[in-house]
Coordinates of C-alpha atoms in Angstrom, one line a residue:
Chain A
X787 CA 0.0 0.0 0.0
X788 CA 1.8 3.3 -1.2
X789 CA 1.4 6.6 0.6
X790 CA -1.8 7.0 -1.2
X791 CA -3.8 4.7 -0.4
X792 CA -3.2 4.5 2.8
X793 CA -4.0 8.1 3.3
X794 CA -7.4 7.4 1.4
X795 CA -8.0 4.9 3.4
X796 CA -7.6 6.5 6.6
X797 CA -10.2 9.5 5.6
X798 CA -12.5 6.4 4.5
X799 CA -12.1 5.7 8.1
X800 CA -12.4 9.0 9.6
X801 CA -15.7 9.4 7.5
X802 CA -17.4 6.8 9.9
X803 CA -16.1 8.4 12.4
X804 CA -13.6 6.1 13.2
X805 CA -11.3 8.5 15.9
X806 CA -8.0 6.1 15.9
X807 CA -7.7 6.9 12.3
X808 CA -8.1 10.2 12.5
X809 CA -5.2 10.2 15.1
X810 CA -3.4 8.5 12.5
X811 CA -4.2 10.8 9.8
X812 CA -3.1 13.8 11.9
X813 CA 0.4 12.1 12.8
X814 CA 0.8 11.8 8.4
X815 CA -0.6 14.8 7.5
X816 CA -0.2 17.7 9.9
X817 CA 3.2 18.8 9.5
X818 CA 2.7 19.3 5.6
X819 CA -0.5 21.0 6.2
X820 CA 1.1 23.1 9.1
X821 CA 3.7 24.0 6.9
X822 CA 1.3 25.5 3.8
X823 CA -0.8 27.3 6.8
X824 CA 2.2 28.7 8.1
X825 CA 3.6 29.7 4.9
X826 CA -0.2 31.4 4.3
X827 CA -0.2 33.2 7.4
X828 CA 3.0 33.7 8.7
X829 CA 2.2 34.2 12.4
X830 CA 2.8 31.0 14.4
X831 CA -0.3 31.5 16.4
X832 CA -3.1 32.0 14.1
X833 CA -1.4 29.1 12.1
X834 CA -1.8 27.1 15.2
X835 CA -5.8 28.2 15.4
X836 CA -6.5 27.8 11.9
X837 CA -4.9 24.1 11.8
X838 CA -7.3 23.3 14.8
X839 CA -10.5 24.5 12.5
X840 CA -8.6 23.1 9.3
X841 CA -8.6 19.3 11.3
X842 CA -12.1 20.0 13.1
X843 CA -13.6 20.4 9.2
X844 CA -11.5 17.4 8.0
X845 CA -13.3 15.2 10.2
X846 CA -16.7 16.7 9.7
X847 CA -16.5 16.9 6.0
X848 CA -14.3 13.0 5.4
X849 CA -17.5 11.6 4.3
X850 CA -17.7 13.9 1.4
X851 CA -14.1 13.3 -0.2
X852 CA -15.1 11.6 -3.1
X853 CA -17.2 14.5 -4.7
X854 CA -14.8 16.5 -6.5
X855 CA -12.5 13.4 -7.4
X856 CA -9.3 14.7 -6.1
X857 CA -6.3 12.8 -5.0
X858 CA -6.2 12.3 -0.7
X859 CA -3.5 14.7 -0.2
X860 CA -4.8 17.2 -2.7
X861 CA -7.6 17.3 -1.3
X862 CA -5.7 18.1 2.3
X863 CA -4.1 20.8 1.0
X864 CA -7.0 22.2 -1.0
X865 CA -8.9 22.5 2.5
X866 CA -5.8 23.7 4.1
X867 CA -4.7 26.7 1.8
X868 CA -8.6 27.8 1.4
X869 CA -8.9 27.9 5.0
X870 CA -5.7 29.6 5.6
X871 CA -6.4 32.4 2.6
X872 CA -9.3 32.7 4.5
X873 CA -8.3 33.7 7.8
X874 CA -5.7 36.1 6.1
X875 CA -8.4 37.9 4.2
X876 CA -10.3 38.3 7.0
X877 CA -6.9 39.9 8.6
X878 CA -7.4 43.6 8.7
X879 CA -5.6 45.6 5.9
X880 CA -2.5 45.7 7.4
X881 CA 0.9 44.6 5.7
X882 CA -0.8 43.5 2.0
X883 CA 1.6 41.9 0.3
X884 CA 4.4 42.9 2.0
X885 CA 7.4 41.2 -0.4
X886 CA 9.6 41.2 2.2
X887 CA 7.5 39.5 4.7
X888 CA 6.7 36.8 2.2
X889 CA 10.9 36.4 1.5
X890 CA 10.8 35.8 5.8
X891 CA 9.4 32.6 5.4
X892 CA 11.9 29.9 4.2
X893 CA 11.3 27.6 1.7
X894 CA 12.6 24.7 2.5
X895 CA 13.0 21.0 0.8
X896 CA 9.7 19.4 0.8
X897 CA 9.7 16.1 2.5
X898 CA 10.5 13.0 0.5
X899 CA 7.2 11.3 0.5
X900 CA 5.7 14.5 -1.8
X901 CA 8.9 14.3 -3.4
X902 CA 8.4 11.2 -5.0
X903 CA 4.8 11.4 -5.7
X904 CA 5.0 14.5 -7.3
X905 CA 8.6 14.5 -8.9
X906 CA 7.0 14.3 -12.4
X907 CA 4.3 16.7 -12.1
X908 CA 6.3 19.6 -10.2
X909 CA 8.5 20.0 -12.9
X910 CA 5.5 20.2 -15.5
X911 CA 4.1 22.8 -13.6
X912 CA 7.4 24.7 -13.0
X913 CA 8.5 24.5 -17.2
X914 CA 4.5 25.9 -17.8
X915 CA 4.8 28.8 -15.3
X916 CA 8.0 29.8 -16.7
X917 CA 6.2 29.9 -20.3
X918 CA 3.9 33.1 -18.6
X919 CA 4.4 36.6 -19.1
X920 CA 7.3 37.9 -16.3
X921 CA 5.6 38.6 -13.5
X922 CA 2.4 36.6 -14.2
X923 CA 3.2 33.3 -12.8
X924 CA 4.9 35.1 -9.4
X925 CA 0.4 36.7 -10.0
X926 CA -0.7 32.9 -9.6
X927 CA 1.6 32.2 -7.0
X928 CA 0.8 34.7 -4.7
X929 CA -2.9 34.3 -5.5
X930 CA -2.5 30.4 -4.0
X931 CA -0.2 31.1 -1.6
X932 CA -0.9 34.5 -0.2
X933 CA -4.8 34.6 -1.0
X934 CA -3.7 37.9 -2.8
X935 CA -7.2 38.9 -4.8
X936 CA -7.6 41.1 -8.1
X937 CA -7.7 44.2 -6.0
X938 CA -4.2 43.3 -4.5
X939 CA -2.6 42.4 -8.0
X940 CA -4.1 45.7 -9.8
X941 CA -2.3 47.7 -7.2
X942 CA 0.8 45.6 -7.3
X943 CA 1.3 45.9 -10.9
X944 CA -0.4 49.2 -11.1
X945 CA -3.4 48.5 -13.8
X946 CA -7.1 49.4 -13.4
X947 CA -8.7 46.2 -11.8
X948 CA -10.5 44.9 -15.2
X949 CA -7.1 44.8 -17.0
X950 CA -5.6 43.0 -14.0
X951 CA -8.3 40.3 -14.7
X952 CA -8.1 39.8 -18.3
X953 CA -3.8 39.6 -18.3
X954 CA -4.3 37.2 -15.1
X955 CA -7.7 34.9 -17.0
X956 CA -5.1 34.8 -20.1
X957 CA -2.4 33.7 -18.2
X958 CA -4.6 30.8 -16.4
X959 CA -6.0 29.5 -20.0
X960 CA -2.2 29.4 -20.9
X961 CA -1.6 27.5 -18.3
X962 CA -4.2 24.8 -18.5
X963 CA -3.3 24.5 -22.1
X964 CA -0.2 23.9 -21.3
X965 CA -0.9 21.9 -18.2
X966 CA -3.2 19.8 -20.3
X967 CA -0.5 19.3 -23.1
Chain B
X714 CA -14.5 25.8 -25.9
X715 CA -12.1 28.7 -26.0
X716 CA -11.7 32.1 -26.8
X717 CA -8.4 34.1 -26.6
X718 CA -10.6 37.3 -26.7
X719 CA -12.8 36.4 -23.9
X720 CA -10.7 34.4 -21.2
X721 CA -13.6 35.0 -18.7
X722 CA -16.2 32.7 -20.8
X723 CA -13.9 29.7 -20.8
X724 CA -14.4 27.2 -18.4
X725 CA -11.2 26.1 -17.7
X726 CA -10.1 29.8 -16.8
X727 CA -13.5 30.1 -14.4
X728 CA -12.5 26.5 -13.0
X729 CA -9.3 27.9 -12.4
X730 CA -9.9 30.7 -10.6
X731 CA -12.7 29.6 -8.5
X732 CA -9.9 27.1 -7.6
X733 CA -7.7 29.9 -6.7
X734 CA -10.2 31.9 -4.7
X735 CA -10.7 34.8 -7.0
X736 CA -14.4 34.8 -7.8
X737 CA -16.7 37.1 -6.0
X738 CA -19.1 34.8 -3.7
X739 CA -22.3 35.4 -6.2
X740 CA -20.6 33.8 -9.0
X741 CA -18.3 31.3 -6.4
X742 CA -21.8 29.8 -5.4
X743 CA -23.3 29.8 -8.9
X744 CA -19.9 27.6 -10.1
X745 CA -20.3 25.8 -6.9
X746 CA -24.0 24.5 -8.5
X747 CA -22.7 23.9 -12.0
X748 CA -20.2 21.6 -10.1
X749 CA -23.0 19.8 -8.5
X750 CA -24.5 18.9 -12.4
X751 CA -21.2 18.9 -14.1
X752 CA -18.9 15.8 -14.2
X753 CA -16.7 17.3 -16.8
X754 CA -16.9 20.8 -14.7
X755 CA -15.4 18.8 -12.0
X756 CA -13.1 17.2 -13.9
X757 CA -11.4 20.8 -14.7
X758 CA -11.6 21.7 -11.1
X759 CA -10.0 18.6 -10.1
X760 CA -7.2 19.3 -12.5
X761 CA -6.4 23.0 -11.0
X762 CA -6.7 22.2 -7.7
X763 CA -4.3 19.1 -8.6
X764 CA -1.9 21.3 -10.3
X765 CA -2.3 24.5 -7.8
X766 CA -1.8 22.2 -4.6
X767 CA 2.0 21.0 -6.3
X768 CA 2.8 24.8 -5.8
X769 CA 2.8 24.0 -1.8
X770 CA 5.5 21.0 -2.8
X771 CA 8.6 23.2 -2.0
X772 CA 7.2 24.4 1.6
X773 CA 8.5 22.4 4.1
X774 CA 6.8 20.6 6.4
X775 CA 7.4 21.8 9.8
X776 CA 6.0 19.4 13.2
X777 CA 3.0 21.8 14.7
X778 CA 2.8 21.6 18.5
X779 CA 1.0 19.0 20.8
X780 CA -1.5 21.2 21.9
X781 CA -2.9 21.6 18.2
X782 CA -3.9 18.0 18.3
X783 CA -5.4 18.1 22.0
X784 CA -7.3 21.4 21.1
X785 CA -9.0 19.8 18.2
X786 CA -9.6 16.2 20.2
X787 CA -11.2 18.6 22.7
X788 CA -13.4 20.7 20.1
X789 CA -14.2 16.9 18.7
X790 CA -14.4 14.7 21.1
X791 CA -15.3 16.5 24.3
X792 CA -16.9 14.9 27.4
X793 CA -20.7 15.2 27.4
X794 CA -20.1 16.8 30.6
X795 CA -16.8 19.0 31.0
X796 CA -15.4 18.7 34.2
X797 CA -15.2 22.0 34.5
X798 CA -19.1 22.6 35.8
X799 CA -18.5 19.1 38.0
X800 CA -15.3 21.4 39.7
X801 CA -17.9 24.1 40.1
X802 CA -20.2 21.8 41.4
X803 CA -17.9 20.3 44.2
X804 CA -16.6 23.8 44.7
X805 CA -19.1 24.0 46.9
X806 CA -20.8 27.3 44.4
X807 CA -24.1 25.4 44.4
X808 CA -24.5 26.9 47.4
X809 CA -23.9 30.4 46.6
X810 CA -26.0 33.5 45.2
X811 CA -28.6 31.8 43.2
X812 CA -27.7 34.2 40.2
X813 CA -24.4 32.1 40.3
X814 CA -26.6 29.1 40.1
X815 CA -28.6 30.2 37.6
X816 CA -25.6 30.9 35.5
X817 CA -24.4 27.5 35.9
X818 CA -27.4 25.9 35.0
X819 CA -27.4 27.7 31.5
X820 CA -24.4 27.0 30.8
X821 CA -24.8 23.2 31.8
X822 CA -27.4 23.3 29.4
X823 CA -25.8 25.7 26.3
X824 CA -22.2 24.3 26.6
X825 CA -19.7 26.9 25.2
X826 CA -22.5 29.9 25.3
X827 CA -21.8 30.9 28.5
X828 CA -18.4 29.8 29.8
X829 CA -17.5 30.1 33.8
X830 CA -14.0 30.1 33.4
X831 CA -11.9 27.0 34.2
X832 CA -11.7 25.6 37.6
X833 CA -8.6 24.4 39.4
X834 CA -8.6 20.7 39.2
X835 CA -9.6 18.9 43.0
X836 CA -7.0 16.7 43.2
X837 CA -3.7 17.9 40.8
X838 CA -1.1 14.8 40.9
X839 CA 1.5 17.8 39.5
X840 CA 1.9 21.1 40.4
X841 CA 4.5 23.8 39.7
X842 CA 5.2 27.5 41.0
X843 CA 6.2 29.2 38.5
X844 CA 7.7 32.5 39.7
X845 CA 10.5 35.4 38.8
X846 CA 13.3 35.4 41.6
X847 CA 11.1 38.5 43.1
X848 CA 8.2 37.2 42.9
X849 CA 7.2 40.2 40.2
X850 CA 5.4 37.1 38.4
X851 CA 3.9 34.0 40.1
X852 CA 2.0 31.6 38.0
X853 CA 0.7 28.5 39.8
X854 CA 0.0 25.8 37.5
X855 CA -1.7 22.2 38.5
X856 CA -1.9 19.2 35.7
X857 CA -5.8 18.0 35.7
X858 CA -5.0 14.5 34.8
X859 CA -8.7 13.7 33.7
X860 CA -8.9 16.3 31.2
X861 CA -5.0 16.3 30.3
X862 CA -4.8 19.8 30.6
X863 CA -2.7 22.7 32.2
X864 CA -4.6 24.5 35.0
X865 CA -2.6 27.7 35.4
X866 CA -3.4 30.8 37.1
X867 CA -1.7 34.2 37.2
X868 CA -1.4 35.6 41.2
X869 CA 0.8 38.2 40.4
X870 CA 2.5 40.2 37.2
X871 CA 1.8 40.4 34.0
X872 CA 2.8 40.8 30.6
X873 CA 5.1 43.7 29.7
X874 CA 2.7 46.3 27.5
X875 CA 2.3 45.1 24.0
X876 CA 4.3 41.9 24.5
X877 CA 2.5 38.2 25.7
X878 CA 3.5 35.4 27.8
X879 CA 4.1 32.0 26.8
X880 CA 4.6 28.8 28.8
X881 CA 7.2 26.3 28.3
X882 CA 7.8 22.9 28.9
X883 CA 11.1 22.0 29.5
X884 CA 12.3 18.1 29.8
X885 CA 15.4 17.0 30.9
X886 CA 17.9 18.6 28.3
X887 CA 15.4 18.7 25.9
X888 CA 13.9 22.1 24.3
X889 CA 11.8 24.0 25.4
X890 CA 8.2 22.9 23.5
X891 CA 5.5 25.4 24.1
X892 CA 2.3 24.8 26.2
X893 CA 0.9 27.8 24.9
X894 CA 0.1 31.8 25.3
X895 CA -1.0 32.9 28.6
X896 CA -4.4 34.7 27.7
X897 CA -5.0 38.2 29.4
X898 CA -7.7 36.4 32.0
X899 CA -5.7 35.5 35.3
X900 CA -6.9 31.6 35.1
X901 CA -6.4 29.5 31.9
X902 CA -6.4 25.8 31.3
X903 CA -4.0 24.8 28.7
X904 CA -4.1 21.5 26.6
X905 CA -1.4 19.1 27.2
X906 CA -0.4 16.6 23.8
X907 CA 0.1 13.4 24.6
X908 CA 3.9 13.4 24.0
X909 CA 4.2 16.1 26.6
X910 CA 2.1 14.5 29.3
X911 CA 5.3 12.0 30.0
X912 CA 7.4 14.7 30.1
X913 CA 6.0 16.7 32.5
X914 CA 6.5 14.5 35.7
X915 CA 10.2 16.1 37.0
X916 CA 10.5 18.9 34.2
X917 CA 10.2 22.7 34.8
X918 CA 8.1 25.3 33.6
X919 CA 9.5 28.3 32.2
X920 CA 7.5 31.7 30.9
X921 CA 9.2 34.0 28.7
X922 CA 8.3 37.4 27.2
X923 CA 7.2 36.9 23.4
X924 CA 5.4 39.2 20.4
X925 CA 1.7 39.2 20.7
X926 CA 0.4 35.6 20.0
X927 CA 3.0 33.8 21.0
X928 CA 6.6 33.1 19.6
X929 CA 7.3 33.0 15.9
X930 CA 9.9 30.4 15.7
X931 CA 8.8 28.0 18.2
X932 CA 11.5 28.4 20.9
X933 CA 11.0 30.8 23.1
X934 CA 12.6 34.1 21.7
X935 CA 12.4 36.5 24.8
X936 CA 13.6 37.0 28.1
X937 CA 12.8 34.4 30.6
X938 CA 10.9 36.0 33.2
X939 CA 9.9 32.7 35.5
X940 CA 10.7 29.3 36.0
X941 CA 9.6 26.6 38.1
X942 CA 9.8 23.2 38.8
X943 CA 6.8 20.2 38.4
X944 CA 6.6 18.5 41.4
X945 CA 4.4 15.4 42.7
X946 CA 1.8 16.3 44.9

């Protein structure tokens, strides 16, 4: 049973509320998520709160995996950066965007279990960024990781709003096409 | 279908940034029901948020403290009955103003919508002082083992202005791991993870100054301001 599967299986098992699997799950999966709430939020405490809510909403929402027909860990993640984005929206405006903040958190080597299951596919998505427009794909990036919105990137780039769309809806279609490729 | 002209009317660009977060809530909710009808709707979805979540790939994992899991365990799986009203109870404040009474009863019966505060546990099997060589800080703290958490309560001091205090756990040579910010109320009860419960039979408490909501790093980045050792009651 690869890493997979057994992390499928364990949210199977958390969906019938099954709590030794969910203890199981956490001891997997928390550090990675920690990390991408961390790296959301930067603040060690509200990282700490918002990975309580994220594992409280795993457990309630386990029996609803399947829906959207993502891999186990994807979906993880997907919960874990929408929550995070969330709690920094909610942040008031203080310190939007601050590059310099972002360049505080380190980046470091990703552990070797993600490694290996997404050797292939990280390099796919790095050569398709780097076909963007400059500045574009660092646009998407701090969109997923920074839960910067249209507002933010207008005023980062300096563009009326609408133009900030358009550039940023062409850069996402060239990016499935060449994601799809 | 695609259309260089009009990015916005391709559904792989919509799918991608309702994956992202950008869409307004109106037309978030309206994708959200397309999703619901559409198996090849979710099938693009499925793809960004596949391709989006490899983005997180270079962030590095990083261990987040016990008392993340025993918060959520306690938010999850709590005792019908927190002992909390049973220490009230025993406390003997069934006798007292009926008002109090009252108060208890509601919040018997609406757990979390009126809280009384925690309660020092009845019979603690640890307990620490934790004080500053002048006593300018005292913090007594008593381990509730039913519960597994961190009765603490603040007798004197406080936090320098615009800076918090954060208890630490300190085992043998070990580093210090974090029990937590001391919140502005003068009693708290902290959570204690299961990997820390061991360790707190013959280790020492420590509180140090940190930024508001606790230390960035995870060690304790201030001055140590008290420090006292767990002992068996």
């Amino acid at each position: 049973m690869d890493a997979q599967d057994d992390i499928e299986d364990l949210i199977a098992r958390v969906a019938i509320a099954d709590r030794a699997a969910f203890r199981l799950l956490y001891a997997r999966t928390s550090a990675k998520l920690f990390g991408v709430v961390l790296r959301v939020l930067d603040d060690r405490a509200e990282a700490e709160d918002a990975l309580q809510d994220i594992y409280v909403k795993i457990w309630a929402n386990a029996d609803r995996y399947r829906v959207n027909g993502l891999s186990p860990m994807t979906w993880l993640i997907t919960i874990a950066r929408n929550h995070a984005v969330d709690c920094r929206r909610r942040r008031p405006a203080r310190e939007a965007g601050d590059p310099e903040e972002a360049a505080a958190v380190p980046d470091g080597a990703p552990g070797p279990e993600f490694e290996a299951m997404r050797g292939a596919d990280r390099a796919r998505l790095a050569a398709c960024f780097g076909e963007l427009e400059p500045g574009h794909a660092e646009a998407v990036r701090r969109v997923y990781l920074e839960g910067e919105t249209y507002a933010d990137l207008a005023a980062r780039f300096d563009v009326p709003l609408n133009t900030m769309r358009t550039w940023l809806r062409r850069s996402l279609l060239r990016l499935r096409e060449c994601l799809s490729r | 279908m695609s259309d260089q002209d009009h990015p916005e009317r391709d559904d792989r660009v919509l799918a991608g940034e309702y994956a992202l977060g950008l869409l307004p809530a109106e037309e978030a909710a309206a994708f959200e029901a397309r999703l619901r009808e559409e198996p090849d709707l979710r099938a693009l979805y499925a793809a960004w948020a596949e391709d989006l979540a490899g983005m997180t790939d270079g962030i590095a994992p990083v261990t987040p403290p016990d008392s993340v899991l025993a918060g959520i365990e306690s938010r999850l799986f709590k005792p019908a009955r927190p002992p909390r009203y049973r220490g009230l109870w025993l406390a003997g404040l069934a006798g007292a103003a009926a008002a109090v009474a009252a108060v208890v009863l509601v919040a018997m019966l609406l757990p979390g919508v009126l809280d009384p505060g925690p309660a020092a546990p009845e019979d603690p099997p640890l307990v620490a002082d934790v004080a500053a060589e002048d006593r300018s800080l005292v913090v007594r703290a008593a381990y509730d083992g039913t519960d597994h958490t961190l009765f603490v309560e603040r007798e004197a001091g406080a936090a320098p202005p615009g800076r918090a205090l954060e208890l630490w756990l300190i085992a043998g040579d070990g580093a210090p791991v974090s029990l937590g910010v001391l919140p502005e109320q003068r009693q708290a009860k902290l959570p204690v993870g299961p990997q820390m419960r061991e360790d707190l039979a013959g280790g020492v408490l420590a509180i140090s100054e940190e930024p508001p909501g606790g230390s960035p790093t995870g060690a304790p980045t201030g001055e140590v301001l008290a420090t006292g050792q767990i002992t068996n009651t």
